[in-house]
Amino acid sequence: MAKGLTAFFYAVSVLIVLPGISGWWKTPTGEDKPEVPPAFRSVLDNKPRMLTLKLDSVHFASYDLANCSLYKVWIGGVDLQGTVYNSRKEVAPASWGTAYFEDSSAVSPWITLRSGSRVTNLARNRGYELRNGRLTLHHFLVLPSGDTISVTETPVLEWDTEHNMVFTRNFATANVPPGVEVFCLAGEKTIRIGANTRYSEVYPGHPMPSAPTPPPPSGPKGKMLIESSDCMICHEIAEPAVGPSFRQVANRYRSSEDNIRFLTRKVKSGGTGSWGDGIMNPHPQLSDPEIQEMLKYIFTLRDHNAPADPSETAARLPENKRPSSPGFGAPLEGVHPSYDLTTLHNDRFQPKVGGLKFMPDGRLVITTWDPTGGVYLVDPKGSTPPKLIASGLAEPLGVEVVDGQIFVLQKQELTQLIDHDGDEIIDEYRAVCNTWQVCSDFHEFAFGLVYKDGFFYAALSMAMRLAPGENQLADRGRVIRIARDGSYEWVCSGLRTPNGIGLGIDGELFVTDNQGQWLPGNKLIHVKKGAYYGMAWGLLGSSVSEQETPPAVWLPQNEIGNSPTEPVVIGDGPYRGQMLHGDMMHGGIKRDFLEKINGQYQGAVFRFSQGFEAGVNRLAWGPDGALYVGQVGMKGGGWSWKDKVFGLQKINYNGKTTFEMLAVRARPDGFEIEFTEPLGPDGKALFNDILVQQWYYQATATYGGPKRGVVSLTPSAISFNEKQTRVYLKLDGLREGHVVYFRLPDALKSASGQGLWSSEAWYTLNRIPGNTY
């Protein structure tokens, strides 16, 4: 066998290098050959839950874990494509080369006979072990009687004396009831599986042949350039998304030399305003000829019934005309003055953080959203370098530590990581739950992970590439609760991209969601059993039949949110009892003040801190009292903050007071604003210049949505408490189910002379105190 077997795991469209591999292989003569393992993956059509083994530099085998079957053995390679690898959204990794064996039946190959009669059984994969360069799969067969048969399989690549490749499958069974026989189908052959069974197939070939050449890409040059860039992150072909659809662009602009020159400059320089408030990243790396090829393809998408160069018809809403500066109409730039920033990443360790939790000994567990799909142990003090303890995980966007045991949430599975020999390198990847529905769509993420009262909680996002008439899978857009025995149940529905689930105030479960179809803005949501949160695309059709539960806090797009992430509660300091959440694209960390009115959470969101390396994805409080900030992004724009893609930092409270709004509280006829410091002597006079606006959102089938019913509110009375730390605004015309926006006077100062850190707050008024229902 070639030493140092490399394995890749992918759920649907993702596959990554597994742990414990030396990165070397040996020829049959024993000669060492260095190998730089490319992040080979193999997405094989729509086969979900595939495990692909790199047997040597050119031989591969894939197992369909959904059916516990060998899917394919081939010589060739894997074409790495997809969001984790090259930011492309329309494609997934695909195998190429020549197959020795292939079974596309998509059914379980396992048969059990009792006294010669076939017995129905259920086959489930329980994970795999990787030790000493060999991988062992664990399956179990459940009989109608309730008996469970354990089956293991270890594949081995060898060569015979004729230099033919020999692919051997070593089986073992346990707990087989008396009178029961076990068989496995392998193509046209049936293998009887005993306590120990060795089954080999001989394939002709040289032990180390040259790999076939991968097929060249095909299609219009402009389309291929678009797919290889970051364009598909924000644009769709026919439907509007973050930006306009390519068809909309083609319908607006004729294919003329003037328009090509104009649009080439726009793509290169980026900007905003042509299609609303969304920002397009600049693309200086693209040459003029490349952009022009892209435009030629886009122009082919034109609807020939569309009028020439139609004018923009989007309604312009009332805007605050004051100049924008950091914290005053624009995102913050620096670190919150009450906190000190420490950078933990370096030139050798640049994690794209997918999950963040602490071990009982104070070390940090980090999962990475990258081709490695790694799990690291990190010493926050930096006395030892980060240690890669596991890899080969499929988009691990959540991690939890329970009684010292590590659990990772992958795209397709909740996995327990087990170290059997004490060297802290994971030996076993045990599947806790791998039965929720998932397909090959790039957007079917699994976000989490939270452990509460003996259950795990995860959030499953919806697909974004539905064919006409196609529906979402039933499990998508939900928070699910997973028991330790692997069973799961639905908690709530109607979520789009819930990239952030955590415990908030009162120990309650909260999740964030991202603007999109049926979501006119971003949300911070209190998770309620049986609630529906509005995302209906591909789920309920054009008519929404369920009562939508409003969010605790709306996070208006491009104002205070763009891609909100994990919420956490603040345990101490001046903001104790409030919450924080990150944002990948709007940048930084936001602060949430919540209160419960008539049994429903609502409250205000404030800008809190920026100054981090990249977009904030995960937050975790450390045993040292610091907030650890895990960051991530995609190169080339899209899901990133200023095109940055990695970061691990922490902030510590330094005891300094920062002058800002501490809280905004709803009152029966207005609001109370509390400050962290007393107002200065000019505070009362300056408050006459406060800006207050109110609006509501209406969910529609289109991407996002405008503010509706925007009105300005003028306080009919303004009063202050004796300490000058609270101001009461009496406001007529307040309406439930609306967002109330506050912009304080820019010149406002505290009694100590401090200027405001940030002047804005957005309060979601679900209920007016004192109203009866």
Coordinates of N, CA and C in Angstrom, one line a residue, residues 97-199:
G97 N -11.1 12.1 -15.1 CA -10.2 10.9 -15.3 C -11.0 9.7 -15.8
T98 N -10.4 8.6 -15.6 CA -11.0 7.3 -16.0 C -11.4 6.5 -14.8
A99 N -12.6 6.0 -14.8 CA -13.1 5.2 -13.7 C -12.8 3.7 -13.9
Y100 N -12.3 3.1 -12.8 CA -12.2 1.7 -12.8 C -13.5 1.0 -12.4
F101 N -14.1 1.7 -11.4 CA -15.4 1.2 -10.9 C -16.3 2.4 -10.6
E102 N -17.6 2.3 -10.9 CA -18.5 3.4 -10.6 C -19.9 2.8 -10.4
D103 N -20.5 3.2 -9.3 CA -21.9 2.7 -9.0 C -22.7 4.0 -8.7
S104 N -23.6 4.3 -9.6 CA -24.4 5.5 -9.4 C -25.9 5.2 -9.1
S105 N -26.1 4.0 -8.5 CA -27.4 3.5 -8.2 C -28.1 4.3 -7.1
A106 N -27.4 5.0 -6.3 CA -27.9 5.8 -5.2 C -28.8 5.0 -4.3
V107 N -28.5 3.7 -4.0 CA -29.2 2.9 -3.1 C -28.2 2.2 -2.2
S108 N -28.7 1.8 -1.1 CA -27.8 1.1 -0.1 C -27.4 -0.3 -0.7
P109 N -26.1 -0.7 -0.7 CA -25.7 -2.0 -1.2 C -25.9 -3.1 -0.2
W110 N -26.3 -2.8 1.0 CA -26.3 -3.8 2.1 C -27.6 -4.6 2.1
I111 N -27.4 -5.9 2.2 CA -28.5 -6.9 2.3 C -28.3 -7.8 3.5
T112 N -29.3 -8.0 4.2 CA -29.2 -9.0 5.3 C -30.3 -10.1 5.0
L113 N -29.9 -11.3 5.3 CA -30.8 -12.5 5.1 C -30.9 -13.2 6.5
R114 N -32.1 -13.5 6.8 CA -32.4 -14.3 8.0 C -33.0 -15.6 7.6
S115 N -32.3 -16.7 7.8 CA -32.8 -18.0 7.3 C -33.1 -18.0 5.8
G116 N -32.3 -17.3 5.1 CA -32.5 -17.3 3.6 C -33.4 -16.3 3.1
S117 N -34.2 -15.6 4.0 CA -35.1 -14.6 3.5 C -34.6 -13.2 3.7
R118 N -34.8 -12.4 2.7 CA -34.2 -11.0 2.8 C -34.9 -10.2 3.9
V119 N -34.1 -9.5 4.7 CA -34.7 -8.7 5.8 C -34.4 -7.2 5.5
T120 N -35.4 -6.4 5.6 CA -35.2 -4.9 5.4 C -34.3 -4.4 6.5
N121 N -33.4 -3.6 6.1 CA -32.5 -2.9 7.1 C -32.2 -1.5 6.7
L122 N -31.8 -0.7 7.7 CA -31.4 0.7 7.5 C -30.0 0.8 7.6
A123 N -29.3 1.3 6.6 CA -27.8 1.5 6.7 C -27.5 3.0 7.1
R124 N -26.6 3.2 8.1 CA -26.2 4.5 8.5 C -24.7 4.6 8.7
N125 N -24.1 5.7 8.3 CA -22.7 5.8 8.5 C -22.5 6.5 9.9
R126 N -21.5 5.9 10.6 CA -21.2 6.4 11.9 C -19.9 7.2 12.0
G127 N -19.3 7.5 10.8 CA -18.1 8.2 10.8 C -16.9 7.4 10.3
Y128 N -15.7 7.8 10.7 CA -14.5 7.1 10.2 C -13.4 7.4 11.1
E129 N -12.4 6.5 11.0 CA -11.1 6.7 11.8 C -10.0 6.8 10.7
L130 N -9.0 7.5 11.1 CA -7.8 7.7 10.2 C -6.6 7.5 11.1
R131 N -5.9 6.3 10.9 CA -4.7 6.0 11.7 C -3.7 5.3 10.9
N132 N -2.5 5.7 11.1 CA -1.3 5.1 10.4 C -1.5 5.0 8.9
G133 N -2.1 6.1 8.3 CA -2.2 6.2 6.9 C -3.3 5.3 6.3
R134 N -4.2 4.7 7.2 CA -5.3 4.0 6.7 C -6.6 4.5 7.3
L135 N -7.6 4.5 6.5 CA -8.9 5.0 6.9 C -9.9 3.8 7.0
T136 N -10.6 3.8 8.1 CA -11.6 2.8 8.4 C -13.0 3.5 8.5
L137 N -13.9 3.0 7.7 CA -15.3 3.5 7.8 C -16.1 2.7 8.8
H138 N -17.0 3.4 9.5 CA -17.9 2.7 10.4 C -19.3 2.9 9.9
H139 N -20.0 1.7 9.7 CA -21.4 1.7 9.4 C -22.2 0.9 10.4
F140 N -23.5 1.1 10.4 CA -24.3 0.2 11.2 C -25.6 -0.1 10.4
L141 N -26.0 -1.3 10.6 CA -27.3 -1.8 9.9 C -28.3 -2.1 11.0
V142 N -29.5 -1.4 10.9 CA -30.5 -1.6 11.9 C -31.6 -2.5 11.3
L143 N -31.8 -3.6 12.0 CA -32.8 -4.6 11.5 C -34.2 -4.3 12.1
P144 N -35.2 -4.8 11.5 CA -36.6 -4.6 12.1 C -36.7 -5.0 13.5
S145 N -35.9 -6.0 13.9 CA -36.0 -6.5 15.3 C -35.4 -5.5 16.3
G146 N -34.7 -4.4 15.8 CA -34.0 -3.5 16.6 C -32.6 -3.8 16.8
D147 N -32.2 -5.0 16.4 CA -30.7 -5.4 16.5 C -29.9 -4.5 15.5
T148 N -28.7 -4.2 16.0 CA -27.8 -3.3 15.2 C -26.5 -4.0 14.9
I149 N -26.2 -4.2 13.6 CA -25.0 -4.8 13.2 C -24.0 -3.8 12.9
S150 N -22.8 -3.9 13.4 CA -21.7 -3.0 13.2 C -20.9 -3.6 12.0
V151 N -20.6 -2.7 11.0 CA -19.7 -3.1 9.9 C -18.6 -2.0 9.7
T152 N -17.4 -2.5 9.6 CA -16.3 -1.6 9.3 C -15.7 -2.0 8.0
E153 N -15.1 -1.0 7.3 CA -14.5 -1.2 6.0 C -13.2 -0.4 5.9
T154 N -12.1 -1.0 5.6 CA -10.8 -0.4 5.4 C -10.3 -0.6 4.0
P155 N -10.3 0.4 3.1 CA -9.8 0.2 1.8 C -8.3 0.4 1.7
V156 N -7.6 -0.5 0.8 CA -6.2 -0.5 0.7 C -5.8 -0.5 -0.8
L157 N -4.9 0.3 -1.2 CA -4.4 0.3 -2.6 C -3.0 -0.5 -2.6
E158 N -2.9 -1.5 -3.4 CA -1.7 -2.3 -3.5 C -1.4 -2.6 -5.0
W159 N -0.3 -3.2 -5.3 CA 0.0 -3.6 -6.7 C 0.5 -5.1 -6.6
D160 N 0.1 -5.8 -7.7 CA 0.5 -7.2 -7.7 C 1.8 -7.3 -8.5
T161 N 2.3 -8.5 -8.7 CA 3.6 -8.7 -9.4 C 3.6 -8.3 -10.8
E162 N 2.4 -8.2 -11.4 CA 2.2 -7.8 -12.8 C 2.0 -6.3 -12.9
H163 N 2.2 -5.6 -11.8 CA 2.1 -4.1 -11.8 C 0.6 -3.7 -12.0
N164 N -0.3 -4.6 -11.7 CA -1.7 -4.2 -11.8 C -2.1 -3.6 -10.4
M165 N -3.0 -2.6 -10.5 CA -3.5 -2.0 -9.3 C -4.5 -3.0 -8.6
V166 N -4.4 -3.2 -7.3 CA -5.3 -4.0 -6.6 C -6.0 -3.1 -5.5
F167 N -7.3 -3.0 -5.7 CA -8.1 -2.2 -4.7 C -8.8 -3.2 -3.8
T168 N -8.3 -3.2 -2.5 CA -8.8 -4.2 -1.6 C -9.7 -3.6 -0.5
R169 N -10.9 -4.2 -0.2 CA -11.8 -3.7 0.8 C -11.8 -4.8 1.9
N170 N -11.3 -4.4 3.1 CA -11.3 -5.2 4.3 C -12.5 -4.9 5.1
F171 N -13.4 -5.9 5.3 CA -14.6 -5.8 6.0 C -14.5 -6.5 7.4
A172 N -15.2 -6.0 8.3 CA -15.4 -6.7 9.6 C -16.8 -6.4 10.2
T173 N -17.4 -7.4 10.8 CA -18.7 -7.3 11.4 C -18.7 -7.6 12.8
A174 N -19.7 -7.1 13.5 CA -19.8 -7.4 14.9 C -21.3 -7.3 15.3
N175 N -21.7 -8.1 16.3 CA -23.1 -8.1 16.8 C -24.1 -8.6 15.7
V176 N -23.6 -9.6 14.9 CA -24.6 -10.2 14.0 C -25.4 -11.2 14.7
P177 N -26.7 -11.1 14.7 CA -27.6 -12.0 15.4 C -27.5 -13.4 14.8
P178 N -27.7 -14.4 15.6 CA -27.7 -15.8 15.0 C -28.7 -16.0 13.9
G179 N -28.3 -16.7 12.8 CA -29.1 -16.9 11.7 C -29.2 -15.8 10.7
V180 N -28.4 -14.7 10.9 CA -28.4 -13.6 10.0 C -27.2 -13.5 9.2
E181 N -27.3 -13.4 7.9 CA -26.1 -13.2 7.0 C -26.1 -11.8 6.4
V182 N -24.9 -11.3 6.2 CA -24.7 -9.9 5.7 C -24.0 -10.0 4.3
F183 N -24.6 -9.2 3.4 CA -24.0 -9.2 2.0 C -23.9 -7.7 1.6
C184 N -22.9 -7.5 0.7 CA -22.7 -6.1 0.2 C -22.6 -6.2 -1.3
L185 N -23.4 -5.4 -2.0 CA -23.3 -5.4 -3.5 C -22.2 -4.6 -4.0
A186 N -21.4 -5.0 -5.0 CA -20.3 -4.3 -5.5 C -20.5 -4.4 -7.1
G187 N -21.2 -3.4 -7.6 CA -21.5 -3.5 -9.1 C -22.3 -4.8 -9.3
E188 N -21.8 -5.6 -10.2 CA -22.5 -6.9 -10.6 C -22.3 -8.0 -9.6
K189 N -21.4 -7.8 -8.6 CA -21.0 -8.9 -7.7 C -21.6 -8.7 -6.3
T190 N -21.8 -9.8 -5.6 CA -22.3 -9.8 -4.3 C -21.3 -10.4 -3.4
I191 N -20.9 -9.6 -2.3 CA -19.9 -10.1 -1.4 C -20.5 -10.5 -0.1
R192 N -20.2 -11.7 0.3 CA -20.7 -12.2 1.6 C -19.7 -11.7 2.7
I193 N -20.3 -11.0 3.7 CA -19.4 -10.3 4.7 C -19.5 -11.1 6.0
G194 N -18.3 -11.6 6.4 CA -18.2 -12.4 7.6 C -17.6 -11.5 8.7
A195 N -17.1 -12.2 9.7 CA -16.5 -11.5 10.8 C -15.3 -10.7 10.3
N196 N -14.5 -11.3 9.4 CA -13.4 -10.7 8.7 C -13.4 -11.1 7.3
T197 N -13.6 -10.2 6.3 CA -13.7 -10.5 4.9 C -12.7 -9.6 4.1
R198 N -12.0 -10.2 3.2 CA -11.1 -9.4 2.3 C -11.6 -9.6 0.9
Y199 N -11.9 -8.5 0.3 CA -12.4 -8.5 -1.1 C -11.5 -7.6 -2.0

